[in-house]
């Protein structure tokens, strides 16, 4: 069995790490370069950096900040936010990113996934999907969760896989920042219907929530922000607990 990955997420706005609840009410969580170095030292398996205002403000991800974060890392580093072309990805990879995450741009022009996979390979392309339940159905949202669509989460996830993406980062907007646990029912369905890894995002509040998403949600990786930023959960303690429960993790 493949080891389960623990992934801290740096949501970046105006060069600072921020964290909110249900995608709003953002508060400062620290310097991204310092946090990145801390997570690398604490045993994180990967790091995700999302410039959450890049798409909304029609600007590119902060390539210079990506470079400074990458300098501090010895673990895989995924960067997202405002990526809409092969050229955007090229710049980020040259500045130290190992993988890129695309979201709104993929929905607006799905063939972008094919283009990026052809140029850089599946292992490099993560498609992030933000979704929330509307009348019992999971609907994809764009632009940092601000724009609802009629797109079904599961249908879109299947298309993403068919177009060659290497991973899916699924964030439940209903669970985001609530610390009430991940959307494990939806995650389990994604894992059952797809063959590529699924990263769970949105809702981590306790060590038990990570255990549940690996067991019940069948997630391949779990991403969290505030519980790590504010040291409510230490990565070392988390991994030791998961290992004791028989969940394969890298210590």
C-alpha positions as protocol buffer text, in pm:
chain_id: "A"
residue {
  index: 1
  type: UNK
  ca { x: 0 y: 0 z: 0 }
}
residue {
  index: 2
  type: UNK
  ca { x: 127 y: 347 z: -88 }
}
residue {
  index: 3
  type: UNK
  ca { x: 208 y: 574 z: 204 }
}
residue {
  index: 4
  type: UNK
  ca { x: -51 y: 839 z: 285 }
}
residue {
  index: 5
  type: UNK
  ca { x: 72 y: 1197 z: 249 }
}
residue {
  index: 6
  type: UNK
  ca { x: 33 y: 1488 z: 490 }
}
residue {
  index: 7
  type: UNK
  ca { x: 31 y: 1820 z: 305 }
}
residue {
  index: 8
  type: UNK
  ca { x: 26 y: 2164 z: 468 }
}
residue {
  index: 9
  type: UNK
  ca { x: -126 y: 2433 z: 248 }
}
residue {
  index: 10
  type: UNK
  ca { x: -15 y: 2793 z: 225 }
}
residue {
  index: 11
  type: UNK
  ca { x: -300 y: 3011 z: 101 }
}
residue {
  index: 12
  type: UNK
  ca { x: -128 y: 3330 z: -14 }
}
residue {
  index: 13
  type: UNK
  ca { x: -286 y: 3674 z: -46 }
}
residue {
  index: 14
  type: UNK
  ca { x: -74 y: 3985 z: -102 }
}
residue {
  index: 15
  type: UNK
  ca { x: 242 y: 3793 z: -17 }
}
residue {
  index: 16
  type: UNK
  ca { x: 121 y: 3666 z: 323 }
}
residue {
  index: 17
  type: UNK
  ca { x: -22 y: 3333 z: 436 }
}
residue {
  index: 18
  type: UNK
  ca { x: -392 y: 3365 z: 524 }
}
residue {
  index: 19
  type: UNK
  ca { x: -666 y: 3134 z: 646 }
}
residue {
  index: 20
  type: UNK
  ca { x: -1044 y: 3171 z: 649 }
}
residue {
  index: 21
  type: UNK
  ca { x: -1366 y: 2977 z: 707 }
}
residue {
  index: 22
  type: UNK
  ca { x: -1579 y: 2863 z: 412 }
}
residue {
  index: 23
  type: UNK
  ca { x: -1345 y: 3064 z: 184 }
}
residue {
  index: 24
  type: UNK
  ca { x: -1412 y: 3398 z: 360 }
}
residue {
  index: 25
  type: UNK
  ca { x: -1312 y: 3592 z: 676 }
}
residue {
  index: 26
  type: UNK
  ca { x: -940 y: 3565 z: 606 }
}
residue {
  index: 27
  type: UNK
  ca { x: -686 y: 3620 z: 883 }
}
residue {
  index: 28
  type: UNK
  ca { x: -308 y: 3644 z: 870 }
}
residue {
  index: 29
  type: UNK
  ca { x: -120 y: 3320 z: 940 }
}
residue {
  index: 30
  type: UNK
  ca { x: 242 y: 3425 z: 888 }
}
residue {
  index: 31
  type: UNK
  ca { x: 529 y: 3455 z: 646 }
}
residue {
  index: 32
  type: UNK
  ca { x: 509 y: 3187 z: 372 }
}
residue {
  index: 33
  type: UNK
  ca { x: 886 y: 3140 z: 345 }
}
residue {
  index: 34
  type: UNK
  ca { x: 923 y: 3084 z: 721 }
}
residue {
  index: 35
  type: UNK
  ca { x: 624 y: 2848 z: 729 }
}
residue {
  index: 36
  type: UNK
  ca { x: 754 y: 2649 z: 432 }
}
residue {
  index: 37
  type: UNK
  ca { x: 1087 y: 2594 z: 601 }
}
residue {
  index: 38
  type: UNK
  ca { x: 914 y: 2494 z: 925 }
}
residue {
  index: 39
  type: UNK
  ca { x: 700 y: 2235 z: 750 }
}
residue {
  index: 40
  type: UNK
  ca { x: 995 y: 2085 z: 566 }
}
residue {
  index: 41
  type: UNK
  ca { x: 1174 y: 2048 z: 900 }
}
residue {
  index: 42
  type: UNK
  ca { x: 867 y: 1903 z: 1075 }
}
residue {
  index: 43
  type: UNK
  ca { x: 822 y: 1613 z: 834 }
}
residue {
  index: 44
  type: UNK
  ca { x: 553 y: 1727 z: 589 }
}
residue {
  index: 45
  type: UNK
  ca { x: 545 y: 1507 z: 280 }
}
residue {
  index: 46
  type: UNK
  ca { x: 464 y: 1787 z: 38 }
}
residue {
  index: 47
  type: UNK
  ca { x: 369 y: 2153 z: 41 }
}
residue {
  index: 48
  type: UNK
  ca { x: 95 y: 2328 z: -154 }
}
residue {
  index: 49
  type: UNK
  ca { x: 113 y: 2702 z: -224 }
}
residue {
  index: 50
  type: UNK
  ca { x: -207 y: 2863 z: -354 }
}
residue {
  index: 51
  type: UNK
  ca { x: -215 y: 3229 z: -451 }
}
residue {
  index: 52
  type: UNK
  ca { x: -586 y: 3254 z: -372 }
}
residue {
  index: 53
  type: UNK
  ca { x: -637 y: 3600 z: -517 }
}
residue {
  index: 54
  type: UNK
  ca { x: -446 y: 3546 z: -842 }
}
residue {
  index: 55
  type: UNK
  ca { x: -743 y: 3436 z: -1052 }
}
residue {
  index: 56
  type: UNK
  ca { x: -979 y: 3687 z: -900 }
}
residue {
  index: 57
  type: UNK
  ca { x: -740 y: 3976 z: -958 }
}
residue {
  index: 58
  type: UNK
  ca { x: -643 y: 3856 z: -1307 }
}
residue {
  index: 59
  type: UNK
  ca { x: -272 y: 3838 z: -1226 }
}
residue {
  index: 60
  type: UNK
  ca { x: -4 y: 3573 z: -1227 }
}
residue {
  index: 61
  type: UNK
  ca { x: 115 y: 3376 z: -929 }
}
residue {
  index: 62
  type: UNK
  ca { x: 397 y: 3547 z: -746 }
}
residue {
  index: 63
  type: UNK
  ca { x: 688 y: 3374 z: -918 }
}
residue {
  index: 64
  type: UNK
  ca { x: 949 y: 3551 z: -705 }
}
residue {
  index: 65
  type: UNK
  ca { x: 784 y: 3435 z: -382 }
}
residue {
  index: 66
  type: UNK
  ca { x: 764 y: 3083 z: -524 }
}
residue {
  index: 67
  type: UNK
  ca { x: 1139 y: 3097 z: -583 }
}
residue {
  index: 68
  type: UNK
  ca { x: 1210 y: 3200 z: -222 }
}
residue {
  index: 69
  type: UNK
  ca { x: 982 y: 2929 z: -83 }
}
residue {
  index: 70
  type: UNK
  ca { x: 1138 y: 2662 z: -307 }
}
residue {
  index: 71
  type: UNK
  ca { x: 1485 y: 2759 z: -180 }
}
residue {
  index: 72
  type: UNK
  ca { x: 1383 y: 2637 z: 168 }
}
residue {
  index: 73
  type: UNK
  ca { x: 1228 y: 2306 z: 62 }
}
residue {
  index: 74
  type: UNK
  ca { x: 1349 y: 1951 z: 15 }
}
residue {
  index: 75
  type: UNK
  ca { x: 999 y: 1811 z: -38 }
}
residue {
  index: 76
  type: UNK
  ca { x: 766 y: 1825 z: -343 }
}
residue {
  index: 77
  type: UNK
  ca { x: 612 y: 2169 z: -389 }
}
residue {
  index: 78
  type: UNK
  ca { x: 285 y: 2236 z: -575 }
}
residue {
  index: 79
  type: UNK
  ca { x: 192 y: 2589 z: -682 }
}
residue {
  index: 80
  type: UNK
  ca { x: -148 y: 2718 z: -796 }
}
residue {
  index: 81
  type: UNK
  ca { x: -330 y: 3042 z: -862 }
}
residue {
  index: 82
  type: UNK
  ca { x: -394 y: 3226 z: -1188 }
}
residue {
  index: 83
  type: UNK
  ca { x: -234 y: 2959 z: -1408 }
}
residue {
  index: 84
  type: UNK
  ca { x: -386 y: 2965 z: -1755 }
}
residue {
  index: 85
  type: UNK
  ca { x: -116 y: 2868 z: -2006 }
}
residue {
  index: 86
  type: UNK
  ca { x: 188 y: 2655 z: -2082 }
}
residue {
  index: 87
  type: UNK
  ca { x: 398 y: 2970 z: -2035 }
}
residue {
  index: 88
  type: UNK
  ca { x: 262 y: 3024 z: -1682 }
}
residue {
  index: 89
  type: UNK
  ca { x: 359 y: 2670 z: -1583 }
}
residue {
  index: 90
  type: UNK
  ca { x: 702 y: 2701 z: -1743 }
}
residue {
  index: 91
  type: UNK
  ca { x: 778 y: 3011 z: -1532 }
}
residue {
  index: 92
  type: UNK
  ca { x: 670 y: 2841 z: -1208 }
}
residue {
  index: 93
  type: UNK
  ca { x: 869 y: 2524 z: -1272 }
}
residue {
  index: 94
  type: UNK
  ca { x: 1176 y: 2732 z: -1351 }
}
residue {
  index: 95
  type: UNK
  ca { x: 1126 y: 2912 z: -1019 }
}
residue {
  index: 96
  type: UNK
  ca { x: 1126 y: 2588 z: -820 }
}
residue {
  index: 97
  type: UNK
  ca { x: 776 y: 2439 z: -829 }
}
residue {
  index: 98
  type: UNK
  ca { x: 760 y: 2060 z: -874 }
}
residue {
  index: 99
  type: UNK
  ca { x: 392 y: 2051 z: -967 }
}
residue {
  index: 100
  type: UNK
  ca { x: 123 y: 2301 z: -1058 }
}
residue {
  index: 101
  type: UNK
  ca { x: -241 y: 2316 z: -961 }
}
residue {
  index: 102
  type: UNK
  ca { x: -503 y: 2452 z: -1199 }
}
residue {
  index: 103
  type: UNK
  ca { x: -866 y: 2518 z: -1115 }
}
residue {
  index: 104
  type: UNK
  ca { x: -1086 y: 2785 z: -1277 }
}
residue {
  index: 105
  type: UNK
  ca { x: -879 y: 2793 z: -1596 }
}
residue {
  index: 106
  type: UNK
  ca { x: -931 y: 2419 z: -1647 }
}
residue {
  index: 107
  type: UNK
  ca { x: -1309 y: 2452 z: -1620 }
}
residue {
  index: 108
  type: UNK
  ca { x: -1317 y: 2747 z: -1858 }
}
residue {
  index: 109
  type: UNK
  ca { x: -1093 y: 2571 z: -2111 }
}
residue {
  index: 110
  type: UNK
  ca { x: -1065 y: 2197 z: -2036 }
}
residue {
  index: 111
  type: UNK
  ca { x: -817 y: 2135 z: -2319 }
}
residue {
  index: 112
  type: UNK
  ca { x: -563 y: 2326 z: -2108 }
}
residue {
  index: 113
  type: UNK
  ca { x: -523 y: 2004 z: -1907 }
}
residue {
  index: 114
  type: UNK
  ca { x: -429 y: 1812 z: -2223 }
}
residue {
  index: 115
  type: UNK
  ca { x: -185 y: 2084 z: -2329 }
}
residue {
  index: 116
  type: UNK
  ca { x: -8 y: 2091 z: -1993 }
}
residue {
  index: 117
  type: UNK
  ca { x: 9 y: 1712 z: -1967 }
}
residue {
  index: 118
  type: UNK
  ca { x: 154 y: 1690 z: -2319 }
}
residue {
  index: 119
  type: UNK
  ca { x: 422 y: 1946 z: -2235 }
}
residue {
  index: 120
  type: UNK
  ca { x: 512 y: 1862 z: -1875 }
}
residue {
  index: 121
  type: UNK
  ca { x: 370 y: 1513 z: -1801 }
}
residue {
  index: 122
  type: UNK
  ca { x: 79 y: 1391 z: -1588 }
}
residue {
  index: 123
  type: UNK
  ca { x: 285 y: 1375 z: -1268 }
}
residue {
  index: 124
  type: UNK
  ca { x: 326 y: 1752 z: -1283 }
}
residue {
  index: 125
  type: UNK
  ca { x: -40 y: 1849 z: -1325 }
}
residue {
  index: 126
  type: UNK
  ca { x: -283 y: 1867 z: -1031 }
}
residue {
  index: 127
  type: UNK
  ca { x: -640 y: 1980 z: -1093 }
}
residue {
  index: 128
  type: UNK
  ca { x: -799 y: 2147 z: -792 }
}
residue {
  index: 129
  type: UNK
  ca { x: -1176 y: 2126 z: -761 }
}
residue {
  index: 130
  type: UNK
  ca { x: -1371 y: 2344 z: -518 }
}
residue {
  index: 131
  type: UNK
  ca { x: -1727 y: 2224 z: -470 }
}
residue {
  index: 132
  type: UNK
  ca { x: -2022 y: 2258 z: -236 }
}
residue {
  index: 133
  type: UNK
  ca { x: -2356 y: 2084 z: -201 }
}
residue {
  index: 134
  type: UNK
  ca { x: -2652 y: 2262 z: -357 }
}
residue {
  index: 135
  type: UNK
  ca { x: -2985 y: 2084 z: -314 }
}
residue {
  index: 136
  type: UNK
  ca { x: -2802 y: 1761 z: -243 }
}
residue {
  index: 137
  type: UNK
  ca { x: -2570 y: 1775 z: -545 }
}
residue {
  index: 138
  type: UNK
  ca { x: -2201 y: 1863 z: -541 }
}
residue {
  index: 139
  type: UNK
  ca { x: -2148 y: 2162 z: -773 }
}
residue {
  index: 140
  type: UNK
  ca { x: -1811 y: 2297 z: -884 }
}
residue {
  index: 141
  type: UNK
  ca { x: -1731 y: 2660 z: -795 }
}
residue {
  index: 142
  type: UNK
  ca { x: -1474 y: 2889 z: -956 }
}
residue {
  index: 143
  type: UNK
  ca { x: -1263 y: 3196 z: -872 }
}
residue {
  index: 144
  type: UNK
  ca { x: -1181 y: 3100 z: -514 }
}
residue {
  index: 145
  type: UNK
  ca { x: -1530 y: 2962 z: -459 }
}
residue {
  index: 146
  type: UNK
  ca { x: -1706 y: 3284 z: -558 }
}
residue {
  index: 147
  type: UNK
  ca { x: -1866 y: 3170 z: -884 }
}
residue {
  index: 148
  type: UNK
  ca { x: -2104 y: 2870 z: -883 }
}
residue {
  index: 149
  type: UNK
  ca { x: -2141 y: 2651 z: -1192 }
}
residue {
  index: 150
  type: UNK
  ca { x: -2378 y: 2375 z: -1301 }
}
residue {
  index: 151
  type: UNK
  ca { x: -2082 y: 2139 z: -1331 }
}
residue {
  index: 152
  type: UNK
  ca { x: -2115 y: 1818 z: -1127 }
}
residue {
  index: 153
  type: UNK
  ca { x: -1814 y: 1735 z: -910 }
}
residue {
  index: 154
  type: UNK
  ca { x: -1796 y: 1369 z: -1008 }
}
residue {
  index: 155
  type: UNK
  ca { x: -1851 y: 1418 z: -1380 }
}
residue {
  index: 156
  type: UNK
  ca { x: -1587 y: 1690 z: -1389 }
}
residue {
  index: 157
  type: UNK
  ca { x: -1342 y: 1475 z: -1191 }
}
residue {
  index: 158
  type: UNK
  ca { x: -1383 y: 1192 z: -1444 }
}
residue {
  index: 159
  type: UNK
  ca { x: -1316 y: 1428 z: -1733 }
}
residue {
  index: 160
  type: UNK
  ca { x: -1009 y: 1564 z: -1553 }
}
residue {
  index: 161
  type: UNK
  ca { x: -872 y: 1212 z: -1522 }
}
residue {
  index: 162
  type: UNK
  ca { x: -951 y: 1131 z: -1886 }
}
residue {
  index: 163
  type: UNK
  ca { x: -762 y: 1441 z: -1997 }
}
residue {
  index: 164
  type: UNK
  ca { x: -450 y: 1316 z: -1821 }
}
residue {
  index: 165
  type: UNK
  ca { x: -423 y: 1500 z: -1491 }
}
residue {
  index: 166
  type: UNK
  ca { x: -204 y: 1324 z: -1236 }
}
residue {
  index: 167
  type: UNK
  ca { x: -397 y: 1412 z: -920 }
}
residue {
  index: 168
  type: UNK
  ca { x: -713 y: 1582 z: -799 }
}
residue {
  index: 169
  type: UNK
  ca { x: -717 y: 1820 z: -504 }
}
residue {
  index: 170
  type: UNK
  ca { x: -1079 y: 1825 z: -384 }
}
residue {
  index: 171
  type: UNK
  ca { x: -1183 y: 2097 z: -141 }
}
residue {
  index: 172
  type: UNK
  ca { x: -1526 y: 2079 z: 17 }
}
residue {
  index: 173
  type: UNK
  ca { x: -1636 y: 2441 z: 56 }
}
residue {
  index: 174
  type: UNK
  ca { x: -1895 y: 2325 z: 310 }
}
residue {
  index: 175
  type: UNK
  ca { x: -1621 y: 2181 z: 531 }
}
residue {
  index: 176
  type: UNK
  ca { x: -1346 y: 2438 z: 469 }
}
residue {
  index: 177
  type: UNK
  ca { x: -1215 y: 2593 z: 790 }
}
residue {
  index: 178
  type: UNK
  ca { x: -1491 y: 2438 z: 1003 }
}
residue {
  index: 179
  type: UNK
  ca { x: -1261 y: 2181 z: 1170 }
}
residue {
  index: 180
  type: UNK
  ca { x: -1550 y: 1936 z: 1165 }
}
residue {
  index: 181
  type: UNK
  ca { x: -1380 y: 1678 z: 945 }
}
residue {
  index: 182
  type: UNK
  ca { x: -1337 y: 1611 z: 575 }
}
residue {
  index: 183
  type: UNK
  ca { x: -1618 y: 1538 z: 326 }
}
residue {
  index: 184
  type: UNK
  ca { x: -1545 y: 1166 z: 342 }
}
residue {
  index: 185
  type: UNK
  ca { x: -1855 y: 1040 z: 164 }
}
residue {
  index: 186
  type: UNK
  ca { x: -1773 y: 1246 z: -145 }
}
residue {
  index: 187
  type: UNK
  ca { x: -1403 y: 1158 z: -116 }
}
residue {
  index: 188
  type: UNK
  ca { x: -1479 y: 785 z: -99 }
}
residue {
  index: 189
  type: UNK
  ca { x: -1694 y: 813 z: -412 }
}
residue {
  index: 190
  type: UNK
  ca { x: -1416 y: 999 z: -596 }
}
residue {
  index: 191
  type: UNK
  ca { x: -1166 y: 732 z: -492 }
}
residue {
  index: 192
  type: UNK
  ca { x: -1401 y: 457 z: -606 }
}
residue {
  index: 193
  type: UNK
  ca { x: -1475 y: 612 z: -946 }
}
residue {
  index: 194
  type: UNK
  ca { x: -1124 y: 734 z: -1032 }
}
residue {
  index: 195
  type: UNK
  ca { x: -782 y: 576 z: -1061 }
}
residue {
  index: 196
  type: UNK
  ca { x: -567 y: 883 z: -990 }
}
residue {
  index: 197
  type: UNK
  ca { x: -477 y: 1000 z: -636 }
}
residue {
  index: 198
  type: UNK
  ca { x: -729 y: 1216 z: -449 }
}
residue {
  index: 199
  type: UNK
  ca { x: -608 y: 1481 z: -204 }
}
residue {
  index: 200
  type: UNK
  ca { x: -863 y: 1564 z: 66 }
}
residue {
  index: 201
  type: UNK
  ca { x: -898 y: 1931 z: 160 }
}
residue {
  index: 202
  type: UNK
  ca { x: -1134 y: 2124 z: 385 }
}
residue {
  index: 203
  type: UNK
  ca { x: -1236 y: 2046 z: 741 }
}
residue {
  index: 204
  type: UNK
  ca { x: -933 y: 1912 z: 930 }
}
residue {
  index: 205
  type: UNK
  ca { x: -963 y: 1987 z: 1300 }
}
residue {
  index: 206
  type: UNK
  ca { x: -828 y: 1684 z: 1487 }
}
residue {
  index: 207
  type: UNK
  ca { x: -589 y: 1396 z: 1433 }
}
residue {
  index: 208
  type: UNK
  ca { x: -894 y: 1170 z: 1416 }
}
residue {
  index: 209
  type: UNK
  ca { x: -1016 y: 1359 z: 1110 }
}
residue {
  index: 210
  type: UNK
  ca { x: -701 y: 1262 z: 921 }
}
residue {
  index: 211
  type: UNK
  ca { x: -742 y: 900 z: 1024 }
}
residue {
  index: 212
  type: UNK
  ca { x: -1106 y: 904 z: 911 }
}
residue {
  index: 213
  type: UNK
  ca { x: -1031 y: 1048 z: 569 }
}
residue {
  index: 214
  type: UNK
  ca { x: -767 y: 784 z: 504 }
}
residue {
  index: 215
  type: UNK
  ca { x: -989 y: 498 z: 625 }
}
residue {
  index: 216
  type: UNK
  ca { x: -1345 y: 608 z: 542 }
}
residue {
  index: 217
  type: UNK
  ca { x: -1274 y: 865 z: 271 }
}
residue {
  index: 218
  type: UNK
  ca { x: -1007 y: 645 z: 109 }
}
residue {
  index: 219
  type: UNK
  ca { x: -805 y: 961 z: 42 }
}
residue {
  index: 220
  type: UNK
  ca { x: -447 y: 929 z: -81 }
}
residue {
  index: 221
  type: UNK
  ca { x: -335 y: 1249 z: 88 }
}
residue {
  index: 222
  type: UNK
  ca { x: -479 y: 1500 z: 334 }
}
residue {
  index: 223
  type: UNK
  ca { x: -423 y: 1872 z: 310 }
}
residue {
  index: 224
  type: UNK
  ca { x: -474 y: 2122 z: 592 }
}
residue {
  index: 225
  type: UNK
  ca { x: -381 y: 2476 z: 681 }
}
residue {
  index: 226
  type: UNK
  ca { x: -481 y: 2642 z: 1008 }
}
residue {
  index: 227
  type: UNK
  ca { x: -432 y: 2337 z: 1232 }
}
residue {
  index: 228
  type: UNK
  ca { x: -70 y: 2329 z: 1117 }
}
residue {
  index: 229
  type: UNK
  ca { x: -12 y: 2706 z: 1092 }
}
residue {
  index: 230
  type: UNK
  ca { x: -124 y: 2768 z: 1451 }
}
residue {
  index: 231
  type: UNK
  ca { x: 30 y: 2444 z: 1586 }
}
residue {
  index: 232
  type: UNK
  ca { x: -301 y: 2294 z: 1692 }
}
residue {
  index: 233
  type: UNK
  ca { x: -172 y: 1969 z: 1542 }
}
residue {
  index: 234
  type: UNK
  ca { x: 198 y: 1882 z: 1521 }
}
residue {
  index: 235
  type: UNK
  ca { x: 288 y: 1683 z: 1210 }
}
residue {
  index: 236
  type: UNK
  ca { x: 513 y: 1449 z: 1409 }
}
residue {
  index: 237
  type: UNK
  ca { x: 233 y: 1365 z: 1655 }
}
residue {
  index: 238
  type: UNK
  ca { x: -12 y: 1321 z: 1368 }
}
residue {
  index: 239
  type: UNK
  ca { x: 211 y: 1077 z: 1181 }
}
residue {
  index: 240
  type: UNK
  ca { x: 298 y: 879 z: 1492 }
}
residue {
  index: 241
  type: UNK
  ca { x: -72 y: 835 z: 1571 }
}
residue {
  index: 242
  type: UNK
  ca { x: -155 y: 734 z: 1215 }
}
residue {
  index: 243
  type: UNK
  ca { x: 126 y: 479 z: 1216 }
}
residue {
  index: 244
  type: UNK
  ca { x: 0 y: 327 z: 1541 }
}
residue {
  index: 245
  type: UNK
  ca { x: -341 y: 288 z: 1376 }
}
residue {
  index: 246
  type: UNK
  ca { x: -183 y: 94 z: 1091 }
}
residue {
  index: 247
  type: UNK
  ca { x: -206 y: 373 z: 835 }
}
residue {
  index: 248
  type: UNK
  ca { x: 113 y: 377 z: 623 }
}
residue {
  index: 249
  type: UNK
  ca { x: 296 y: 710 z: 655 }
}
residue {
  index: 250
  type: UNK
  ca { x: 653 y: 828 z: 606 }
}
residue {
  index: 251
  type: UNK
  ca { x: 814 y: 898 z: 945 }
}
